[in-house]
Amino acid sequence: VGKTSLARALAESIDGTLQRIQFTPDLLPTDVTGVQVFNRGTDEFEFRPGPVFANVVLADEINRASPKTQAALLEVMEEHQVTVDGTPR
């Protein structure tokens, strides 16, 4: 309870958004970074951003995630960008 309350207070203090990610062994990198979704109406792919696009991200139980999912989170932290389908965002 303390971690979430602190993260929520931090997000509110900067008038930002908060996203919490509960890492599990079956969590995919796209669940963290976002995904391209095909829109039949426009016949184009649209990007749906993942929780790492929030101002404050609470990542819980990172050690339970697969190495690929951990690498996706580390890319965001180190490079300050997300790569989805080979496109940096």
Tab-separated table of C-alpha atoms in Angstrom:
chain	number	residue	atom	x	y	z
A	1	VAL	CA	0.000	0.000	0.000
A	2	GLY	CA	2.832	2.427	0.781
A	3	LYS	CA	4.492	2.260	-2.666
A	4	THR	CA	1.289	2.948	-4.540
A	5	SER	CA	0.294	5.789	-2.218
A	6	LEU	CA	3.702	7.418	-2.612
A	7	ALA	CA	3.632	7.064	-6.401
A	8	ARG	CA	0.092	8.463	-6.543
A	9	ALA	CA	1.086	11.451	-4.379
A	10	LEU	CA	4.117	12.107	-6.588
A	11	ALA	CA	1.995	11.998	-9.751
A	12	GLU	CA	-0.582	14.342	-8.228
A	13	SER	CA	2.111	16.766	-7.051
A	14	ILE	CA	3.330	17.228	-10.625
A	15	ASP	CA	-0.208	17.119	-12.058
A	16	GLY	CA	0.808	14.018	-14.001
A	17	THR	CA	-0.453	10.546	-14.752
A	18	LEU	CA	0.297	7.345	-12.848
A	19	GLN	CA	0.412	3.812	-14.220
A	20	ARG	CA	1.161	0.703	-12.167
A	21	ILE	CA	2.583	-2.386	-13.842
A	22	GLN	CA	2.342	-5.717	-12.032
A	23	PHE	CA	5.045	-7.822	-13.647
A	24	THR	CA	4.221	-11.507	-14.104
A	25	PRO	CA	5.943	-14.288	-16.063
A	26	ASP	CA	3.340	-14.067	-18.860
A	27	LEU	CA	3.547	-10.274	-19.324
A	28	LEU	CA	4.672	-9.386	-22.858
A	29	PRO	CA	6.961	-6.492	-23.821
A	30	THR	CA	4.063	-4.932	-25.756
A	31	ASP	CA	1.992	-4.950	-22.554
A	32	VAL	CA	4.572	-2.515	-21.185
A	33	THR	CA	5.539	-0.427	-24.211
A	34	GLY	CA	2.409	-0.410	-26.353
A	35	VAL	CA	1.278	-2.072	-29.545
A	36	GLN	CA	0.321	-1.362	-33.144
A	37	VAL	CA	-3.344	-2.240	-33.788
A	38	PHE	CA	-4.932	-2.443	-37.232
A	39	ASN	CA	-7.916	-0.133	-37.694
A	40	ARG	CA	-10.303	-1.619	-40.258
A	41	GLY	CA	-12.068	1.704	-40.720
A	42	THR	CA	-8.953	3.524	-41.915
A	43	ASP	CA	-6.984	0.496	-43.186
A	44	GLU	CA	-4.003	1.715	-41.154
A	45	PHE	CA	-2.154	0.671	-38.048
A	46	GLU	CA	-2.617	2.829	-34.956
A	47	PHE	CA	-0.259	2.969	-32.012
A	48	ARG	CA	-1.795	2.249	-28.623
A	49	PRO	CA	0.674	3.448	-25.978
A	50	GLY	CA	1.470	1.240	-23.014
A	51	PRO	CA	1.779	2.223	-19.364
A	52	VAL	CA	5.391	3.428	-19.733
A	53	PHE	CA	4.031	6.572	-21.387
A	54	ALA	CA	2.705	7.813	-18.036
A	55	ASN	CA	4.530	10.537	-16.125
A	56	VAL	CA	5.048	8.227	-13.133
A	57	VAL	CA	5.322	4.450	-13.538
A	58	LEU	CA	5.255	2.052	-10.606
A	59	ALA	CA	6.832	-1.234	-11.694
A	60	ASP	CA	6.171	-3.998	-9.172
A	61	GLU	CA	7.848	-7.436	-9.076
A	62	ILE	CA	10.129	-6.740	-12.067
A	63	ASN	CA	12.149	-9.859	-11.277
A	64	ARG	CA	9.131	-12.041	-12.175
A	65	ALA	CA	9.050	-10.809	-15.787
A	66	SER	CA	10.738	-12.544	-18.707
A	67	PRO	CA	14.133	-11.203	-19.830
A	68	LYS	CA	12.556	-9.716	-22.992
A	69	THR	CA	9.958	-7.826	-20.968
A	70	GLN	CA	12.630	-6.592	-18.566
A	71	ALA	CA	14.715	-5.458	-21.554
A	72	ALA	CA	11.757	-3.460	-22.901
A	73	LEU	CA	11.443	-1.634	-19.580
A	74	LEU	CA	15.195	-1.058	-19.376
A	75	GLU	CA	15.219	0.439	-22.885
A	76	VAL	CA	12.674	3.015	-21.770
A	77	MET	CA	14.693	3.832	-18.661
A	78	GLU	CA	18.085	4.008	-20.393
A	79	GLU	CA	17.255	5.391	-23.834
A	80	HIS	CA	14.175	7.489	-22.952
A	81	GLN	CA	12.390	5.965	-25.924
A	82	VAL	CA	10.264	2.966	-26.821
A	83	THR	CA	10.785	0.790	-29.882
A	84	VAL	CA	7.606	-0.870	-31.165
A	85	ASP	CA	7.789	-2.920	-34.370
A	86	GLY	CA	11.192	-1.408	-35.111
A	87	THR	CA	9.944	2.181	-34.820
A	88	PRO	CA	11.276	4.381	-32.001
A	89	ARG	CA	8.645	6.471	-30.218
